[in-house]
Tab-separated table of C-alpha atoms in Angstrom:
chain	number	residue	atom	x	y	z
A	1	UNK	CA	16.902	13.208	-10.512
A	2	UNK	CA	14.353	11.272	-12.909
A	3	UNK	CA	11.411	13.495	-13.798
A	4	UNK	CA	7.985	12.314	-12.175
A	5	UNK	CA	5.126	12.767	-14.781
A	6	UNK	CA	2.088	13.433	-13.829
A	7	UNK	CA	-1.683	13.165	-14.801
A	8	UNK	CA	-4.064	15.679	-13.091
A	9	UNK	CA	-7.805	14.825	-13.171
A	10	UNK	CA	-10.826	17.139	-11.845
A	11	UNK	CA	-13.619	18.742	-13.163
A	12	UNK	CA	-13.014	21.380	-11.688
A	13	UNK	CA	-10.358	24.267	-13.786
A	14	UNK	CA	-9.929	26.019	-10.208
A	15	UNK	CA	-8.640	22.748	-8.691
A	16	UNK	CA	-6.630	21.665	-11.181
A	17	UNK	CA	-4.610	25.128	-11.706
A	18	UNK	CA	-4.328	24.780	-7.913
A	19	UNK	CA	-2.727	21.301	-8.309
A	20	UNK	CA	-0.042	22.843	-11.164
A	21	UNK	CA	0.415	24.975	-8.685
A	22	UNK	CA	1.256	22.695	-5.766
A	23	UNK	CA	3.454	21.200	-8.393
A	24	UNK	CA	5.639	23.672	-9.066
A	25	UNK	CA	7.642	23.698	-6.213
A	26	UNK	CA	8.594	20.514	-7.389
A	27	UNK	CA	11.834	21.002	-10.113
A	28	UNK	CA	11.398	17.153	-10.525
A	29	UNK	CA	7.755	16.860	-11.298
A	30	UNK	CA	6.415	17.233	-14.895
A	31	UNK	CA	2.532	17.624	-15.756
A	32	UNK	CA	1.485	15.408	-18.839
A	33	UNK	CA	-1.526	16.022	-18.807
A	34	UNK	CA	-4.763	17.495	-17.776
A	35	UNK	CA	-8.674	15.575	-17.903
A	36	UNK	CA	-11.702	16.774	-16.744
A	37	UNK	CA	-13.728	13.974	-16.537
A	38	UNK	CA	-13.036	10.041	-16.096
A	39	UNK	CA	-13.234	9.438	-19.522
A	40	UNK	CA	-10.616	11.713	-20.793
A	41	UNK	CA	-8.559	9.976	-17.732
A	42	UNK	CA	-9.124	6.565	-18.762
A	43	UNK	CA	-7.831	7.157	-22.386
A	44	UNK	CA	-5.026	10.142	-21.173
A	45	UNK	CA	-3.865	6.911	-18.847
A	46	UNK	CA	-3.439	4.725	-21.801
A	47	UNK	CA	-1.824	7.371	-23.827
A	48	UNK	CA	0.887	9.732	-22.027
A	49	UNK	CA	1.595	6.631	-19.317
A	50	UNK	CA	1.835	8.841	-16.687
A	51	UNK	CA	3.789	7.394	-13.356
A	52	UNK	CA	1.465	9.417	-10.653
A	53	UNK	CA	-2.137	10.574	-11.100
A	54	UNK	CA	-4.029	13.305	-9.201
A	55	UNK	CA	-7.117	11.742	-9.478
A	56	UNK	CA	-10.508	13.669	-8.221
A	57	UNK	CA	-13.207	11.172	-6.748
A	58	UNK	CA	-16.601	12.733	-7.298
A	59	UNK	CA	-16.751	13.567	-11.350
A	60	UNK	CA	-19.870	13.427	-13.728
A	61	UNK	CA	-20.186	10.223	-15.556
A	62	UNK	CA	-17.207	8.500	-14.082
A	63	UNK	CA	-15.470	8.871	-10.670
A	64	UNK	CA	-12.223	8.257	-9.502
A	65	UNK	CA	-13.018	4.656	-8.742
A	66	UNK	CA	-14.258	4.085	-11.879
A	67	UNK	CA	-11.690	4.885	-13.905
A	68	UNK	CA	-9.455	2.358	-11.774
A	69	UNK	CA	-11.900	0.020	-12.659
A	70	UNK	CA	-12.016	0.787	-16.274
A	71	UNK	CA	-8.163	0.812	-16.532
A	72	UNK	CA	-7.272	-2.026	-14.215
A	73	UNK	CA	-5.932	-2.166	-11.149
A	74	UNK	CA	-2.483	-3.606	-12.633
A	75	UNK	CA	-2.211	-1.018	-15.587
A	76	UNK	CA	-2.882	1.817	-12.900
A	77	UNK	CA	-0.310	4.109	-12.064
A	78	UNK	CA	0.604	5.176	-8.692
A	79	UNK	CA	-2.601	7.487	-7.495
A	80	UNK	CA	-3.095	10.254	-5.080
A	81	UNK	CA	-6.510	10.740	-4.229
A	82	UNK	CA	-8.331	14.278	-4.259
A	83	UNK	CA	-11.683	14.589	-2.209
A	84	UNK	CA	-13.366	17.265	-0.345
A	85	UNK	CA	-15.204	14.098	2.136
A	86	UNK	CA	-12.796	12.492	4.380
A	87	UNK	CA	-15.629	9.399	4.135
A	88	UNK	CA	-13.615	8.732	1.101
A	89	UNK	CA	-10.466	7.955	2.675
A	90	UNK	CA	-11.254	3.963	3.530
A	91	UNK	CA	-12.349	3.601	-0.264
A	92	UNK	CA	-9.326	5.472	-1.245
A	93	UNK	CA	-6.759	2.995	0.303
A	94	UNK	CA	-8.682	-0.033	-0.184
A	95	UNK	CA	-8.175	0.833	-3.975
A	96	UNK	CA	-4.412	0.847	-3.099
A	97	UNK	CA	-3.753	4.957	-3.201
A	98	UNK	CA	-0.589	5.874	-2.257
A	99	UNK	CA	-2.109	8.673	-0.260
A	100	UNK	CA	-5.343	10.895	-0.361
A	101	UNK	CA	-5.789	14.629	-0.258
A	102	UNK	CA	-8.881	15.975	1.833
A	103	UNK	CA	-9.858	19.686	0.094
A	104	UNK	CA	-8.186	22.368	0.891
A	105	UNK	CA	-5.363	20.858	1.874
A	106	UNK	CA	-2.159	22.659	2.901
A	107	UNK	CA	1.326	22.804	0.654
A	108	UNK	CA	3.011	20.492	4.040
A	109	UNK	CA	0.269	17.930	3.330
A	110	UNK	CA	0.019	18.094	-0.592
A	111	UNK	CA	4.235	17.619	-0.412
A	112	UNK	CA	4.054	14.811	2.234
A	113	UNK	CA	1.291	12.647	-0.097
A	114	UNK	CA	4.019	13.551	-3.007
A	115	UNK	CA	6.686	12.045	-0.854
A	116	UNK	CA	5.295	8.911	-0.391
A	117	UNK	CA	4.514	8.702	-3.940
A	118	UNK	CA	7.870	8.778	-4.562
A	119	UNK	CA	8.935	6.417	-2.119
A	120	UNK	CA	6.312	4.079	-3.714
A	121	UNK	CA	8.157	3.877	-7.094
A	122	UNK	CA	11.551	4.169	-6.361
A	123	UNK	CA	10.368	0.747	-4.385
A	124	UNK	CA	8.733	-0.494	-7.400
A	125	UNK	CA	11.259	0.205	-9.536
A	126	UNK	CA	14.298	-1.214	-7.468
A	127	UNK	CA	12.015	-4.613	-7.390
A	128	UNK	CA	11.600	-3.783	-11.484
A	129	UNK	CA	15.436	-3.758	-11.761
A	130	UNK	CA	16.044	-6.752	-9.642
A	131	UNK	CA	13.384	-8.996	-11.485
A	132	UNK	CA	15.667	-7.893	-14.739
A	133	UNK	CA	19.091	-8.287	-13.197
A	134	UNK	CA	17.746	-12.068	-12.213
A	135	UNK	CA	16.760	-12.866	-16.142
A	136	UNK	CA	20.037	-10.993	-17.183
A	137	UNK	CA	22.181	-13.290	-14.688
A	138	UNK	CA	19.647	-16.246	-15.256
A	139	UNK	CA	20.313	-15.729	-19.474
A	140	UNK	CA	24.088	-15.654	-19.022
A	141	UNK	CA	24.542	-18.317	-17.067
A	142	UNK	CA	22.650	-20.599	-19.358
A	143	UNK	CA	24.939	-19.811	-22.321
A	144	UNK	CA	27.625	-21.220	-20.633
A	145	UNK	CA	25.834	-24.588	-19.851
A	146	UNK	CA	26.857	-27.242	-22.261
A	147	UNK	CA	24.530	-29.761	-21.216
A	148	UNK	CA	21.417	-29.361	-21.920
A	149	UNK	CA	18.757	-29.193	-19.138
A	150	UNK	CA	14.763	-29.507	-18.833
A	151	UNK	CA	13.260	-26.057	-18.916
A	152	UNK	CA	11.401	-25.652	-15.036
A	153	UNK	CA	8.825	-23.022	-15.267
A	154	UNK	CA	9.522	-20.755	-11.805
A	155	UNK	CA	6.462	-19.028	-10.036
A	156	UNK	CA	7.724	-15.644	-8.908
A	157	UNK	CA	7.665	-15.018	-5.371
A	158	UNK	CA	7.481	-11.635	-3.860
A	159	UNK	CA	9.317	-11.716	-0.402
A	160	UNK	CA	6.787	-8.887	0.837
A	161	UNK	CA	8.179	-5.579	2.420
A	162	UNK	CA	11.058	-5.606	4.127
A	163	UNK	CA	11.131	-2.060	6.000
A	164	UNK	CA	8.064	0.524	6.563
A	165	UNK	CA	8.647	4.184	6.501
A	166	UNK	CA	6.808	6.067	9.821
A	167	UNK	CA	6.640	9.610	9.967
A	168	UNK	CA	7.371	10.109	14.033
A	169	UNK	CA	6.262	14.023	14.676
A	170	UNK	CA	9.573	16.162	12.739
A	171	UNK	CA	11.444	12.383	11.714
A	172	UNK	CA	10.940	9.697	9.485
A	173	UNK	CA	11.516	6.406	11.565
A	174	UNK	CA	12.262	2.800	9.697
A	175	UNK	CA	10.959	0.221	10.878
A	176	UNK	CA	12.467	-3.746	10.065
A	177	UNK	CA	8.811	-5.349	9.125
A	178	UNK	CA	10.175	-8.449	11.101
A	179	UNK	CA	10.482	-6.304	14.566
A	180	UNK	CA	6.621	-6.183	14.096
A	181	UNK	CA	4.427	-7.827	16.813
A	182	UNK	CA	0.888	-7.038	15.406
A	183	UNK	CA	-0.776	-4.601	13.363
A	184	UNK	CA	-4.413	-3.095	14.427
A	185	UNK	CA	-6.400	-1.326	11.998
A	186	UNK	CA	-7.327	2.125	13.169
A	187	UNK	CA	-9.818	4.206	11.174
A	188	UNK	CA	-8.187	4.775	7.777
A	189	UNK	CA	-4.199	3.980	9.926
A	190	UNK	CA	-3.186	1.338	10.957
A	191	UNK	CA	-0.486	0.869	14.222
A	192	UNK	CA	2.338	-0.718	14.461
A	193	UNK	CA	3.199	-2.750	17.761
A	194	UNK	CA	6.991	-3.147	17.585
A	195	UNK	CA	7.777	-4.330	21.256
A	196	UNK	CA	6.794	-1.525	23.758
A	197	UNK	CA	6.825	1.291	20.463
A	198	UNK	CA	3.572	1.712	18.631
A	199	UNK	CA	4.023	3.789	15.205
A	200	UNK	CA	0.761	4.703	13.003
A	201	UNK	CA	0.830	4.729	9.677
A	202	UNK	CA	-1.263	6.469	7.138
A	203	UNK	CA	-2.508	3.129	5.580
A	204	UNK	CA	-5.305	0.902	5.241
A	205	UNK	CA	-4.388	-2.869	6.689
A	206	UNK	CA	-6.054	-4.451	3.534
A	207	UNK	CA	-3.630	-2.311	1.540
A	208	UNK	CA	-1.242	-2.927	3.886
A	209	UNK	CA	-1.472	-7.152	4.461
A	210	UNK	CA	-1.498	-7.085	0.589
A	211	UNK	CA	2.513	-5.958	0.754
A	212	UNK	CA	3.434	-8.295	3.544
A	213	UNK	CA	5.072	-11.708	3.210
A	214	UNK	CA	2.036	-13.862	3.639
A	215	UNK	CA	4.089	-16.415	5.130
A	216	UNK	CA	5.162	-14.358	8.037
A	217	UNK	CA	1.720	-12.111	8.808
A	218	UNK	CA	-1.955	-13.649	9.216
A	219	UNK	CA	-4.769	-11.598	9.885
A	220	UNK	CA	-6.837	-13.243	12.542
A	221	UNK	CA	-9.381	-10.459	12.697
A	222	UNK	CA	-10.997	-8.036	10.521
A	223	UNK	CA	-9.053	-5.270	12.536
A	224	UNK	CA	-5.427	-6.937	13.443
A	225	UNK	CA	-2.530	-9.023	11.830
A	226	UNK	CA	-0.058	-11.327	14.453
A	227	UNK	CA	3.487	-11.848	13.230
A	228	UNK	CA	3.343	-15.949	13.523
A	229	UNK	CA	7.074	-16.033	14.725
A	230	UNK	CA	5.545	-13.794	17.961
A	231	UNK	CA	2.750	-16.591	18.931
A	232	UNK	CA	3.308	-17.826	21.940
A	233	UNK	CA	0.203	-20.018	22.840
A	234	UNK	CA	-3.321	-20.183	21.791
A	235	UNK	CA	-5.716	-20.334	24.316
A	236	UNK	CA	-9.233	-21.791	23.855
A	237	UNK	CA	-11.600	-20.004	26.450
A	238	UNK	CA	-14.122	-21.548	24.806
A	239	UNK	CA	-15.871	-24.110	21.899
A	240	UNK	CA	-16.058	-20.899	19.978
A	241	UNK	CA	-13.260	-18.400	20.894
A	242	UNK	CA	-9.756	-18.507	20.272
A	243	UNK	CA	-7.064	-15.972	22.084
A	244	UNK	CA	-3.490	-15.437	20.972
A	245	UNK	CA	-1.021	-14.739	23.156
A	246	UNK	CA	2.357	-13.420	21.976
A	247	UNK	CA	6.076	-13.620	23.394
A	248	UNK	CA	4.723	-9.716	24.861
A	249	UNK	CA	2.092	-11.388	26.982
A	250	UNK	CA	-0.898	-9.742	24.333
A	251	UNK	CA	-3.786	-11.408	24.008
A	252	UNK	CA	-5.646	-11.190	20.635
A	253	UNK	CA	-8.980	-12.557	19.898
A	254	UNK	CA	-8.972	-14.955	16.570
A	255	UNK	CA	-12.072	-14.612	14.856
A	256	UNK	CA	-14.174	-17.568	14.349
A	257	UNK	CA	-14.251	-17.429	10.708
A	258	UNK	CA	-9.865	-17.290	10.283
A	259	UNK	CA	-9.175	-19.720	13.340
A	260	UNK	CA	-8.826	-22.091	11.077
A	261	UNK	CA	-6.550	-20.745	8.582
A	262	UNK	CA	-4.568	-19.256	11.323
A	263	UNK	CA	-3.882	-23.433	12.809
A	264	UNK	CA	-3.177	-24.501	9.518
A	265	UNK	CA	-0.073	-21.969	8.731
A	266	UNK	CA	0.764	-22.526	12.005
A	267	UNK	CA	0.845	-26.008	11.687
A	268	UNK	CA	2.698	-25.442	8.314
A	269	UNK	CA	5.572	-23.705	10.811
A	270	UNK	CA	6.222	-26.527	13.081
């Protein structure tokens, strides 16, 4: 099993011992690293290349958002939040967390945020091996070309999740991303409508519509994303509202402001 490195950040010596701690039971899990402040984060970050950080939100000088700020959100590693305020939680997945961790917290929790940490990077790096398997094939295949073509610059396209992993009470439940119907925001969740199943997942949807092929999904409200292949009709009740109505007989209100982007890709589909 590959050994997870980690980073843990607080200012606090009695949480962080309790992190190494929580750790522990983990015979794949390594700690790189200890910081307690954002500053010693930002540079520990840049230094040991850690793949998960423990990352405390309320520090002196520099909080947890700062030091994604200050590192970048595409040199950032995979991050667990760690905050005693539960107001935190919309912040934390809007920064795209892999989880967050409400003090105390019990070992159940702490090993379920690990979980999906793990889950997050053996995603990124089957997509990391597949990009390099492409340019292997890609590099091979042009050695054995003997004439000589125009080089075409290629813009990479990401085809967007193709499964989503919903803890259902004692089970873990996969769900096909294309079986989706809608998505609704739900506090810091969001739920899945698959048919006549809902599933919620610990998620927020702006984190969430950022995965999904873009193609496929439009948000059409603040709080809910339609599948475009479920669309059955739009109705207008009005000059200024707009109702979708899937193939389940939901209706959905489109928001004044994305009607129009919501005509145009559907437009794009016919």
């Amino acid at each position: 099993m590959a050994e997870l490195s980690v980073l843990l950040v607080d200012d606090e010596p009695l949480a962080r011992r309790g992190l190494r701690q929580a750790l522990a039971r983990h015979a794949d899990v390594s700690v790189c690293g200890e910081c307690r402040d954002g500053r010693e984060a930002v540079d520990a970050i840049a230094s040991l290349k850690p793949k998960l950080v423990l990352l405390d939100v309320q520090m002196p000088e520099l909080d947890g958002f700062g030091v994604i700020r200050e590192v970048g959100v595409a040199r950032m590693p995979a991050v667990i939040f760690i905050t005693a305020y539960d107001a935190f939680a919309v912040r934390a997945f809007d920064a795209h967390a892999v989880d967050y961790l409400v003090k105390p917290f019990a070992d159940e929790r702490f090993d379920e945020a690990l979980n999906r940490a793990r889950s997050r990077l053996r995603q990124e790096e089957a997509a990391e091996l597949g990009r390099k398997l492409a340019a292997l094939l890609s590099d091979a295949s042009g050695r054995h070309v003997s004439t000589p073509v125009p080089d075409v610059v290629k813009t990479p396209v990401e085809p967007g999740l193709g499964r989503l992993l919903v803890k259902v009470g004692t089970r873990s439940v996969l769900v096909p991303v294309a079986d989706i119907d809608w998505i609704a925001a739900d506090d810091y969740c969001v739920t899945l409508h698959v048919g006549d199943k809902e599933y919620v997942l610990r998620e927020s949807l702006a984190a969430l519509e950022a995965q999904l092929d873009a193609e496929r999904f439009v948000r059409i409200h603040r709080s809910a994303i339609v599948n475009v292949e479920r669309i059955r009709e739009l109705h207008h009740d009005s000059p200024t509202e707009t109702v979708v109505v899937l193939s389940t007989g939901q209706r959905l209100r489109v928001s004044r402001g994305r009607k129009d982007v919501l005509e145009r890709r559907l437009g794009r589909a016919r």
